[in-house]
N, CA, C and O atoms as a CHARMM CRD file, in Angstrom:
* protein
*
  316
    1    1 UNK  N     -4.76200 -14.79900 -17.83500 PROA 1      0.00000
    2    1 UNK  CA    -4.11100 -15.11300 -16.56600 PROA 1      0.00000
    3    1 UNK  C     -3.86900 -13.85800 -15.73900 PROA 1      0.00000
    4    1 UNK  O     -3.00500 -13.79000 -14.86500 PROA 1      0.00000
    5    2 UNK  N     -4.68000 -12.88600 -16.07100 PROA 2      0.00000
    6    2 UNK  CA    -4.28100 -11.57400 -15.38600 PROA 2      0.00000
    7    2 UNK  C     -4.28400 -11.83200 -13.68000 PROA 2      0.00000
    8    2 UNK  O     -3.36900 -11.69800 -12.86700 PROA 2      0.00000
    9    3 UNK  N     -6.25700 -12.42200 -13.43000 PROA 3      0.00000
   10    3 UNK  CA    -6.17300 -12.14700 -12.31800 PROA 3      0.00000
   11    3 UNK  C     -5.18900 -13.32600 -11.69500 PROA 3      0.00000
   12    3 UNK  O     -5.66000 -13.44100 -10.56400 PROA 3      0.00000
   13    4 UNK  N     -4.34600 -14.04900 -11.76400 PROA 4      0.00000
   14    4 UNK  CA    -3.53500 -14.68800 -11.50300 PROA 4      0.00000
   15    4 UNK  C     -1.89900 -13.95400 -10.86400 PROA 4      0.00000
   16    4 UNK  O     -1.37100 -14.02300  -9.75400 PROA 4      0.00000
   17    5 UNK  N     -1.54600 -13.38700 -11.93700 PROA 5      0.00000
   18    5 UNK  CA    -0.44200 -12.19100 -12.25700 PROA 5      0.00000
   19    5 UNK  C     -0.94400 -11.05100 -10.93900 PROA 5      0.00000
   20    5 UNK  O     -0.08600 -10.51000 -10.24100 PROA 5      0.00000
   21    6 UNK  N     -2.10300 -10.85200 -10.78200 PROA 6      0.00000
   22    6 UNK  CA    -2.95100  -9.80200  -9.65600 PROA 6      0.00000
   23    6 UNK  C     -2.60600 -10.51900  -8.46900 PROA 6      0.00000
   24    6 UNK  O     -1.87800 -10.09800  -7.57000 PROA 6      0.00000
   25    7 UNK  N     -3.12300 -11.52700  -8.51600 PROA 7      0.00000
   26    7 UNK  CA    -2.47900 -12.50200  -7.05900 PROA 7      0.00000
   27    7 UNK  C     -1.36400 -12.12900  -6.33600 PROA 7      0.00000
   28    7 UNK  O     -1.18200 -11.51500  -5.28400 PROA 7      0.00000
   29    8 UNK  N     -0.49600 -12.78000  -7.36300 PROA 8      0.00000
   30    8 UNK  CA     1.19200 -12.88700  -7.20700 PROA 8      0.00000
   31    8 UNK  C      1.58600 -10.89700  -6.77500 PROA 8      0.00000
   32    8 UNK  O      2.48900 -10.54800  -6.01500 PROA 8      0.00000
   33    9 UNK  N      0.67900  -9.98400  -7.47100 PROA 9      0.00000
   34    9 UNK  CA     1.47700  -8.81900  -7.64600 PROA 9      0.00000
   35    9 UNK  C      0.92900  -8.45400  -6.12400 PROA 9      0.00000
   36    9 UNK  O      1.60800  -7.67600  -5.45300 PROA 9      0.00000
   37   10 UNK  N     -0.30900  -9.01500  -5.56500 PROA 10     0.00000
   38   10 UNK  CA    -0.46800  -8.44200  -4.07300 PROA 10     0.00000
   39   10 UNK  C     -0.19900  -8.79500  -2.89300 PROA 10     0.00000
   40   10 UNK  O     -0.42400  -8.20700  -1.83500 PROA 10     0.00000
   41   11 UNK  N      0.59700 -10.38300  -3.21800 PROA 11     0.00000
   42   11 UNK  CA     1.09200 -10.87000  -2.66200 PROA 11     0.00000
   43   11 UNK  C      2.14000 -10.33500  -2.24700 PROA 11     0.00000
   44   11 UNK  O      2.37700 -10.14900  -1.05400 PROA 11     0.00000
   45   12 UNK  N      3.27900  -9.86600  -3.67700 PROA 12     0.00000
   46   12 UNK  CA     4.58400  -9.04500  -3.12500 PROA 12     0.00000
   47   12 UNK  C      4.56000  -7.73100  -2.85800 PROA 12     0.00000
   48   12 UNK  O      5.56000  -7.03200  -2.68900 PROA 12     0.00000
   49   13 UNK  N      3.49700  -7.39400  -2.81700 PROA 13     0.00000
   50   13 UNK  CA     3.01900  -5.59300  -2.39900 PROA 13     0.00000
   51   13 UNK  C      3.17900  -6.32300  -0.83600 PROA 13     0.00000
   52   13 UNK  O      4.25400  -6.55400  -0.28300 PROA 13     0.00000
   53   14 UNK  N      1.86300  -6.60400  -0.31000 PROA 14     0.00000
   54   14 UNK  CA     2.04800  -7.18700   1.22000 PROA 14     0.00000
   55   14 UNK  C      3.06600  -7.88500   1.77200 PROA 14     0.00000
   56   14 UNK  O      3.06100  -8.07000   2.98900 PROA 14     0.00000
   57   15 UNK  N      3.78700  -8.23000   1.21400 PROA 15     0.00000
   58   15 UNK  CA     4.95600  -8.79200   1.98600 PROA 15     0.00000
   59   15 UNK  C      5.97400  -7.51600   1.84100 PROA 15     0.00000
   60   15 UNK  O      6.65300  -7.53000   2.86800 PROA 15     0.00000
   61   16 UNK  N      6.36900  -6.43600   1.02500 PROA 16     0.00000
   62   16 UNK  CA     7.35400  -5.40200   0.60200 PROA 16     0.00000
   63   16 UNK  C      6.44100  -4.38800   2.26100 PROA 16     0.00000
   64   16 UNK  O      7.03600  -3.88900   3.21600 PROA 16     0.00000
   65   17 UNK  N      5.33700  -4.41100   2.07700 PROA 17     0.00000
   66   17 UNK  CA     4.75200  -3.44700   3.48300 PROA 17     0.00000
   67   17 UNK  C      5.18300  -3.77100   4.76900 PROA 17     0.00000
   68   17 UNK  O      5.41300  -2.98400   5.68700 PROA 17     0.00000
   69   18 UNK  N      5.32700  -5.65600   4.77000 PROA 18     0.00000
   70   18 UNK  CA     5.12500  -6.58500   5.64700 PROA 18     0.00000
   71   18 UNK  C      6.56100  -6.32900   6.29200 PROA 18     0.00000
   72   18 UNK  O      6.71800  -6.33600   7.51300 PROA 18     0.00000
   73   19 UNK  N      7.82900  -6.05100   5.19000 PROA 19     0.00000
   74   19 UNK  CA     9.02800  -5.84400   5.80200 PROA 19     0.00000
   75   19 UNK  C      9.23700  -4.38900   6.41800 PROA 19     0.00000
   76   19 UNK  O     10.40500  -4.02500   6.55200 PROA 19     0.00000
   77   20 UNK  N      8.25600  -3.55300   6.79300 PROA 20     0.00000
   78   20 UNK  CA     8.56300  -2.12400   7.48100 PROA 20     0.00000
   79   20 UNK  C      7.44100  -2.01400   8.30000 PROA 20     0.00000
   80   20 UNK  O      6.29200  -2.45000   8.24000 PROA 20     0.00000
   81   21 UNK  N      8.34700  -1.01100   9.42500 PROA 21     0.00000
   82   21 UNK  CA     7.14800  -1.02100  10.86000 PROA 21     0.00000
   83   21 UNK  C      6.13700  -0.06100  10.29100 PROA 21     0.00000
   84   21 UNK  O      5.04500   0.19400  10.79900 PROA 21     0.00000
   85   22 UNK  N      6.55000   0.36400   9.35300 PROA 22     0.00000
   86   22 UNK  CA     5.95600   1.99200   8.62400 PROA 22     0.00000
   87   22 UNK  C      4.68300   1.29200   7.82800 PROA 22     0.00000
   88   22 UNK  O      3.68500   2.00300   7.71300 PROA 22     0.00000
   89   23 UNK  N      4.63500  -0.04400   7.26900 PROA 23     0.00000
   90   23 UNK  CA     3.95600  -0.55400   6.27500 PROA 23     0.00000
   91   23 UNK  C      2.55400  -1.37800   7.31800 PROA 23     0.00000
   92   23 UNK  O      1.69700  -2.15900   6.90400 PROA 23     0.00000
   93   24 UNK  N      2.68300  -1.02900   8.26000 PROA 24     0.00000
   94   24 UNK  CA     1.22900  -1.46600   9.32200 PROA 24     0.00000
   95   24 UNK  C      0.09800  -1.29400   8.83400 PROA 24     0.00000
   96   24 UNK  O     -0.86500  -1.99500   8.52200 PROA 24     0.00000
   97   25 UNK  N      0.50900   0.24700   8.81300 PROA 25     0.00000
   98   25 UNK  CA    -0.44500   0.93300   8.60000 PROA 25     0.00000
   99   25 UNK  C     -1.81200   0.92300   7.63100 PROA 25     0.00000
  100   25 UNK  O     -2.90100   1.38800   7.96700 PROA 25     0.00000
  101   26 UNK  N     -1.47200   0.22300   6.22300 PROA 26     0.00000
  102   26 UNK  CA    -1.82500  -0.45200   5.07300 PROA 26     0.00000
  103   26 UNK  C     -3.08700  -1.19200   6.02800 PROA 26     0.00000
  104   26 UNK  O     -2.70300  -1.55500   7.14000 PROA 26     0.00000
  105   27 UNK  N     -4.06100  -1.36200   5.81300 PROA 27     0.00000
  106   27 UNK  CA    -5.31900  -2.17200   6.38800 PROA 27     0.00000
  107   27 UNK  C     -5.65700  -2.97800   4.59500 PROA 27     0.00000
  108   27 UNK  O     -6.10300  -4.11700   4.73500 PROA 27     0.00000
  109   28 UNK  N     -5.58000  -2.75800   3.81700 PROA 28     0.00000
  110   28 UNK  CA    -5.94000  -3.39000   2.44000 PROA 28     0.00000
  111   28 UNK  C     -5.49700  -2.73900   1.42800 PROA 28     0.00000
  112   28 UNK  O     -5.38000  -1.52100   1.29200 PROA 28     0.00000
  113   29 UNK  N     -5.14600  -3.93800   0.41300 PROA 29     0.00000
  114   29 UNK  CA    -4.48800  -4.19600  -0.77000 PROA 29     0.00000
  115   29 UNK  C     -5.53800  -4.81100  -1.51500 PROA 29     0.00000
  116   29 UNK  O     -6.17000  -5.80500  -1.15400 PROA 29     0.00000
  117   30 UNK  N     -5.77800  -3.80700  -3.16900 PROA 30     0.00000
  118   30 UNK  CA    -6.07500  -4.94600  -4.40500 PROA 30     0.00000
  119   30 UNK  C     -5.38400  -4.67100  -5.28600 PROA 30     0.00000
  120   30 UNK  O     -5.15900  -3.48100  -5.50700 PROA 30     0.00000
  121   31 UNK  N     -4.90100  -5.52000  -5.96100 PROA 31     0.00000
  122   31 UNK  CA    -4.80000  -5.74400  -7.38000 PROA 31     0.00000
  123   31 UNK  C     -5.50300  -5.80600  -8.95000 PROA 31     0.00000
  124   31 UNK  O     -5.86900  -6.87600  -9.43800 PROA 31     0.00000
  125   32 UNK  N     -5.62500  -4.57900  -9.61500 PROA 32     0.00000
  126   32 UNK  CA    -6.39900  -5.33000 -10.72100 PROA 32     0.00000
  127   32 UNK  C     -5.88400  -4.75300 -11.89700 PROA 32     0.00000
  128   32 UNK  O     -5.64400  -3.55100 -12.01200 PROA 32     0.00000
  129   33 UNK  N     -5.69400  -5.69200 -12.86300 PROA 33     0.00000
  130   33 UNK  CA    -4.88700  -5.43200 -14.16500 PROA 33     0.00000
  131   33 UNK  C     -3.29100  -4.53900 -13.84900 PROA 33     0.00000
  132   33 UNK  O     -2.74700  -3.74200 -14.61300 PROA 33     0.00000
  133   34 UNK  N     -2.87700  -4.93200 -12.65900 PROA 34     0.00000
  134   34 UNK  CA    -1.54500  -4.46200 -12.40600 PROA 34     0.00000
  135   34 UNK  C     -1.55900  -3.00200 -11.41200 PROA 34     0.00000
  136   34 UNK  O     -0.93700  -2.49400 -10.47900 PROA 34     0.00000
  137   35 UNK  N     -2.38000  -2.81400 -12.05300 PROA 35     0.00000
  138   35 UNK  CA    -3.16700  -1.36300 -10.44200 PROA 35     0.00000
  139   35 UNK  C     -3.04800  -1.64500  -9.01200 PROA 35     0.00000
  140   35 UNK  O     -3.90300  -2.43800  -8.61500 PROA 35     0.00000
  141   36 UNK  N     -2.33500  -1.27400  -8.23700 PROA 36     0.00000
  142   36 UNK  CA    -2.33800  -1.31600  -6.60900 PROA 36     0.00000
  143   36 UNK  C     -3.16100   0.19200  -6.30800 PROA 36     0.00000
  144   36 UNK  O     -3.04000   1.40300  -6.49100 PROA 36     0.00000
  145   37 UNK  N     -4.23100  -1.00400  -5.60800 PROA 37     0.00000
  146   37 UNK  CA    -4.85400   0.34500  -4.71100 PROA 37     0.00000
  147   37 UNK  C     -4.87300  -0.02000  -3.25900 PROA 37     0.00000
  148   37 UNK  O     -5.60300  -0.83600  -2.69700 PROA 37     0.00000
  149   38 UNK  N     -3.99100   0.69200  -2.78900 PROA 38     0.00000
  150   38 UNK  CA    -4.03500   0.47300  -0.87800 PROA 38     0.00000
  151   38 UNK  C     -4.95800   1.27600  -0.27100 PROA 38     0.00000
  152   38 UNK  O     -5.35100   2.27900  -0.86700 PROA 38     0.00000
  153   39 UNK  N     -5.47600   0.92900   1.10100 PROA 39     0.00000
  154   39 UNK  CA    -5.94800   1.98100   1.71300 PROA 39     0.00000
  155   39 UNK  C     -5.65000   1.87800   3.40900 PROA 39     0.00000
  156   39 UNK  O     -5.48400   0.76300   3.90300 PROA 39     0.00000
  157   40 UNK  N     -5.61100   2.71000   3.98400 PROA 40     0.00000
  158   40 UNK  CA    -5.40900   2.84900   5.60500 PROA 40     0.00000
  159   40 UNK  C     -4.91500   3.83300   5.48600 PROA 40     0.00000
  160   40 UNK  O     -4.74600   4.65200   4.58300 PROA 40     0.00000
  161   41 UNK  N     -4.57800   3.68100   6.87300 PROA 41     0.00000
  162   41 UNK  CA    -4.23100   5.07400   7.84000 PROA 41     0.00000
  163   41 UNK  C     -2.65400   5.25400   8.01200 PROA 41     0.00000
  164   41 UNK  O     -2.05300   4.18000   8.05800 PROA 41     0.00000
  165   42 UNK  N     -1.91700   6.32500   8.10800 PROA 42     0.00000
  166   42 UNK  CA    -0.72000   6.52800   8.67100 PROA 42     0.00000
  167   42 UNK  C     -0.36600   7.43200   9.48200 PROA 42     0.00000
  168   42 UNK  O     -1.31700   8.16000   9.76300 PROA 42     0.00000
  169   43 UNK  N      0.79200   7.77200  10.09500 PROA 43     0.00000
  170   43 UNK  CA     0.98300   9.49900  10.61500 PROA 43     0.00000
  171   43 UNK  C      1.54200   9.95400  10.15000 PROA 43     0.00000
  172   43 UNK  O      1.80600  10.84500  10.95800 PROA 43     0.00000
  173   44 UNK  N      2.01300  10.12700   9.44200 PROA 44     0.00000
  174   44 UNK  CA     2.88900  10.96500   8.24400 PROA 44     0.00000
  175   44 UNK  C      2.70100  11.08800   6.89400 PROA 44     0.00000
  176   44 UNK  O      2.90700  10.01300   6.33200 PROA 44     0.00000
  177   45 UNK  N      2.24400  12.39200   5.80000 PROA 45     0.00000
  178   45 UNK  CA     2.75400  12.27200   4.50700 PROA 45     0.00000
  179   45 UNK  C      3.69600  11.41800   4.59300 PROA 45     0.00000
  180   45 UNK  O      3.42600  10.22600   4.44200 PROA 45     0.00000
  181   46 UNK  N      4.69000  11.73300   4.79000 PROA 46     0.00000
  182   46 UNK  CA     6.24300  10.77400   4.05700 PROA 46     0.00000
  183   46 UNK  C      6.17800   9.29400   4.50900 PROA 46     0.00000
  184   46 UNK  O      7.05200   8.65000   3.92800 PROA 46     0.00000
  185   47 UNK  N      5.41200   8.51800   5.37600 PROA 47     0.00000
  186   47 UNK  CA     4.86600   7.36900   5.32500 PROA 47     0.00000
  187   47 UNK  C      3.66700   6.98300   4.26400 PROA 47     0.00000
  188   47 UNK  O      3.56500   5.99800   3.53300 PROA 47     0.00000
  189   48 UNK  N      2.94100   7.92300   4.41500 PROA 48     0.00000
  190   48 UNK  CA     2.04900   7.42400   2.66700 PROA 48     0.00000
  191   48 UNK  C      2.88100   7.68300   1.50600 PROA 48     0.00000
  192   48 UNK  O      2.79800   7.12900   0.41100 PROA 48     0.00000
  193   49 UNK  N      3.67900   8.57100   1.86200 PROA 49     0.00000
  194   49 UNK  CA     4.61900   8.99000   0.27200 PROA 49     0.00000
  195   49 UNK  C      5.60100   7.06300   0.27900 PROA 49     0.00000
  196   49 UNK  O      5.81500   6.48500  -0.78700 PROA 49     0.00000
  197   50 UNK  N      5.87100   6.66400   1.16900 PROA 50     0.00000
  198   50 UNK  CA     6.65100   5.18200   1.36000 PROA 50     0.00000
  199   50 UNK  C      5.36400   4.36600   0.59800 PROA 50     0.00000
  200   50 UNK  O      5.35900   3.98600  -0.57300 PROA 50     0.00000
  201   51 UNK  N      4.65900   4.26300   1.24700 PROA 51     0.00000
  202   51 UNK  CA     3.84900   3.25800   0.70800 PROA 51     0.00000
  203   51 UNK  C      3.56900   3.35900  -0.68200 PROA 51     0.00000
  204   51 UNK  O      3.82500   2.30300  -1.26100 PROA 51     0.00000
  205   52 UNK  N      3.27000   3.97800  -1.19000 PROA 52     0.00000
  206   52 UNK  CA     3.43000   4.45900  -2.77400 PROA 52     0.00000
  207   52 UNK  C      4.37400   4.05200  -3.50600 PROA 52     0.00000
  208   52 UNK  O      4.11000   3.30800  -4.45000 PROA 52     0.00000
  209   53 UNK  N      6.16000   4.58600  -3.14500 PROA 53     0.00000
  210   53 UNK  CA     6.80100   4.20800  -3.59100 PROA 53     0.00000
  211   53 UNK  C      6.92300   2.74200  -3.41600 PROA 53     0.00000
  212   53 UNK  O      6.91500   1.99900  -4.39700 PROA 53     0.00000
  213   54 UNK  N      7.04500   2.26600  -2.12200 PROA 54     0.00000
  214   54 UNK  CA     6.87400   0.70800  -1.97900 PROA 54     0.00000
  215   54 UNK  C      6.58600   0.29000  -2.84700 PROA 54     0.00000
  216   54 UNK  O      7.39700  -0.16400  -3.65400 PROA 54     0.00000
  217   55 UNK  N      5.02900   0.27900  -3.05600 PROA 55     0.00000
  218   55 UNK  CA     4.26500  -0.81300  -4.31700 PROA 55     0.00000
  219   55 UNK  C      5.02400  -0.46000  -5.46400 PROA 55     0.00000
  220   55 UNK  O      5.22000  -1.31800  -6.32400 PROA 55     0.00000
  221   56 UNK  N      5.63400   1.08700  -5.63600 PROA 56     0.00000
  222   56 UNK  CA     5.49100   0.85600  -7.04100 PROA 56     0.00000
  223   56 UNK  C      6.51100   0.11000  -7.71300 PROA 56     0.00000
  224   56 UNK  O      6.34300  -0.50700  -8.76400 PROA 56     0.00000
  225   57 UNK  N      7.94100   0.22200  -6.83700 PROA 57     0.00000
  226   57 UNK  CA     8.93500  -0.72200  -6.88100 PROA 57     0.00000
  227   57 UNK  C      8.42000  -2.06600  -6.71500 PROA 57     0.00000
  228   57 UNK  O      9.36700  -2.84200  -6.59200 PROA 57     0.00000
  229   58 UNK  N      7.33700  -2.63100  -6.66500 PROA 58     0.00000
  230   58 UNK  CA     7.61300  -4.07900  -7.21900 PROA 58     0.00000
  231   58 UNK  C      7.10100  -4.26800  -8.46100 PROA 58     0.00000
  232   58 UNK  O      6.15100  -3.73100  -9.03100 PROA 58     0.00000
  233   59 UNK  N      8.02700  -5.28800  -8.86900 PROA 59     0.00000
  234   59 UNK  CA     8.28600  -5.69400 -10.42000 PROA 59     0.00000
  235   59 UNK  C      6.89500  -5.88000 -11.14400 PROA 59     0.00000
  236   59 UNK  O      6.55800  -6.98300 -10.71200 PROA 59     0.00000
  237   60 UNK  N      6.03700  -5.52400 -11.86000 PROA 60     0.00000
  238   60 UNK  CA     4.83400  -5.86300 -12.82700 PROA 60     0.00000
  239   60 UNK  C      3.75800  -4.71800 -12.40100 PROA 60     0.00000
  240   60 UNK  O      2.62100  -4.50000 -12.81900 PROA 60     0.00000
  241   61 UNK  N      4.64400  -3.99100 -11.29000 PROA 61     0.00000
  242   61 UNK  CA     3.18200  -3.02400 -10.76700 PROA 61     0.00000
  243   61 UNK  C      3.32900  -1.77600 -11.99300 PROA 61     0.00000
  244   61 UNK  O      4.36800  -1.28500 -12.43300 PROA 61     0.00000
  245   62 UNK  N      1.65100  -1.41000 -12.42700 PROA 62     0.00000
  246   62 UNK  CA     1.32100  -0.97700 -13.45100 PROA 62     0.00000
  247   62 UNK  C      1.34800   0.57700 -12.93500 PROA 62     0.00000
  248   62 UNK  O      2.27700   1.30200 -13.29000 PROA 62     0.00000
  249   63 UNK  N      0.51300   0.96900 -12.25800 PROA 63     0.00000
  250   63 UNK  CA     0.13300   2.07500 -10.86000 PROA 63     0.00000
  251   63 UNK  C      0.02700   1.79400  -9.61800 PROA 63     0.00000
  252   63 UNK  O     -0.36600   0.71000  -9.18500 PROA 63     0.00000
  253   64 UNK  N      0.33100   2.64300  -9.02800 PROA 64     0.00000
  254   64 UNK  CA    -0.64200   3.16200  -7.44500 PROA 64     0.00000
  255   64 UNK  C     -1.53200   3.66600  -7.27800 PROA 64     0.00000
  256   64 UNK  O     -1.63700   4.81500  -7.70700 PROA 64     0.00000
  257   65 UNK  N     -2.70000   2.99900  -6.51100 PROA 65     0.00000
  258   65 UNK  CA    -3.50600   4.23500  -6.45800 PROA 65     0.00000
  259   65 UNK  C     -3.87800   4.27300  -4.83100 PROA 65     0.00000
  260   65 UNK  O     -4.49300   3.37600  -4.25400 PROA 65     0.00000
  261   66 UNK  N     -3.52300   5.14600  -4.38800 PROA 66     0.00000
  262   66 UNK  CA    -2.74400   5.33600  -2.70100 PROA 66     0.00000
  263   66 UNK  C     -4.10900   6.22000  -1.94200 PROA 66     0.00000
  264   66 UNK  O     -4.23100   7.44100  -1.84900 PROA 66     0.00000
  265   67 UNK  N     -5.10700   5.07200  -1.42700 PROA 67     0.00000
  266   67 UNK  CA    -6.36400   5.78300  -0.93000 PROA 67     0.00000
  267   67 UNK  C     -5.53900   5.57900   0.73200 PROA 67     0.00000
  268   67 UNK  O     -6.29000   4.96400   1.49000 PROA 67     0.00000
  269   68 UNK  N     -4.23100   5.95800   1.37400 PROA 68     0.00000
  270   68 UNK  CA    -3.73000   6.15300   2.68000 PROA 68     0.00000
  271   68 UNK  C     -4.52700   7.57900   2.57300 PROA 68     0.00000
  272   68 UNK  O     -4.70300   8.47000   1.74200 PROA 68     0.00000
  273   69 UNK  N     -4.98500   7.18500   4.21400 PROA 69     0.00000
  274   69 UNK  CA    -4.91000   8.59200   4.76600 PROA 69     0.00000
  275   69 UNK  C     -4.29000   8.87400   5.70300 PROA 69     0.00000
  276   69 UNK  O     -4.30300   7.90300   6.45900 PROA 69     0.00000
  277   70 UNK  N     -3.51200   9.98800   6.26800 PROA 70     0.00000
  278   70 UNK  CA    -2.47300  10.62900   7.18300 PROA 70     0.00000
  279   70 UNK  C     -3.55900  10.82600   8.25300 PROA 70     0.00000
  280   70 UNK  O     -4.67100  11.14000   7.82800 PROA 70     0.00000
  281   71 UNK  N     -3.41300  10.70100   9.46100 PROA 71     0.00000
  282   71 UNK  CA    -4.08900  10.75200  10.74200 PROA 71     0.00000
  283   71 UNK  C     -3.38100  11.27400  11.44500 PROA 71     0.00000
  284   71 UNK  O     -2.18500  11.01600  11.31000 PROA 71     0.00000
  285   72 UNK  N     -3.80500  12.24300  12.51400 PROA 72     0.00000
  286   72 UNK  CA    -2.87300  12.39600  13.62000 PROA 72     0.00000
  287   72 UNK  C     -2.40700  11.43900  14.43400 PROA 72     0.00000
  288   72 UNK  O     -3.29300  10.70400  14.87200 PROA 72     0.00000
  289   73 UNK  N     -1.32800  11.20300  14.78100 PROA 73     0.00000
  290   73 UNK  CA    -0.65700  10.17100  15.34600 PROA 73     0.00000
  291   73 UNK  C     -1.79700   9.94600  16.54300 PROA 73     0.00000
  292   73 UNK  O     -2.66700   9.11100  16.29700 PROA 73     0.00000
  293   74 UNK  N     -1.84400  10.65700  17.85300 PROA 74     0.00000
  294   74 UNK  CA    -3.43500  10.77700  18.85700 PROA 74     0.00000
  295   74 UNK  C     -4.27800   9.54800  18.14700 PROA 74     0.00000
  296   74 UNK  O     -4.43800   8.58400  18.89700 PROA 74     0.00000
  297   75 UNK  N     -4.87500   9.41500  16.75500 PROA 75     0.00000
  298   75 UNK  CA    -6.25300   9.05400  16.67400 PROA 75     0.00000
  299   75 UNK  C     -5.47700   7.49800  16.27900 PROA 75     0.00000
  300   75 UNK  O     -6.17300   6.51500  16.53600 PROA 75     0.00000
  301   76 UNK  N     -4.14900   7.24000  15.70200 PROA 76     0.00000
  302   76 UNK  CA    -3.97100   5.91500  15.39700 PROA 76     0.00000
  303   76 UNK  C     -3.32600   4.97600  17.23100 PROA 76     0.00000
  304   76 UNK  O     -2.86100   3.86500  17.48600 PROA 76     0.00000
  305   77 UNK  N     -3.56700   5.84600  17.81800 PROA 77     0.00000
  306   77 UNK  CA    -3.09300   5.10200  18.92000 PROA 77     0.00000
  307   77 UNK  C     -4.70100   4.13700  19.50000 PROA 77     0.00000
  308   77 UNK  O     -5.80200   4.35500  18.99400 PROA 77     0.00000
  309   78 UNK  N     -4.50300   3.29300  20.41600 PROA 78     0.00000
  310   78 UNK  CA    -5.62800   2.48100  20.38900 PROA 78     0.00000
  311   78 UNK  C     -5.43600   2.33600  21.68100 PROA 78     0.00000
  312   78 UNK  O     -4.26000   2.28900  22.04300 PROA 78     0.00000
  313   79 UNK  N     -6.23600   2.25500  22.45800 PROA 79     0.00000
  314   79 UNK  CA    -7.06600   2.28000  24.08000 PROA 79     0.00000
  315   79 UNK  C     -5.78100   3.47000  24.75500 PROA 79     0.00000
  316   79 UNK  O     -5.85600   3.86500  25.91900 PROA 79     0.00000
């Protein structure tokens, strides 16, 4: 029932992102065997350092594995 348990665990990763303006940034979430691997963009270390901690505070998460990358604020702005 793992990938089941994987479901549920990326479910409450995305909703824990879903509650911060900081957690946008996140473009994708997987789950596998309890492993969170995110990836996107942010403007800040200490916003990827959040997202990290985020996942790892929810309950069954095994690791992080935090493919954020920090952008200059300039390149995440859009038109």
């Amino acid at each position: 029932a793992a990938p089941a348990r994987d479901d549920s665990l990326r479910t409450q990763v995305v909703a824990v992102l879903a509650d911060h303006d900081w957690g946008s940034g996140v473009s994708n979430v997987v789950v596998e065997n309890g492993v969170v691997h995110v990836w996107g963009s942010v403007a800040s270390p200490a916003v990827r350092e959040a997202v990290r901690v985020a996942a790892e505070n929810v309950p069954g998460v095994q690791r992080v594995v935090n493919k954020v990358v920090v952008l200059p604020r300039d390149a995440l702005m859009f038109g």
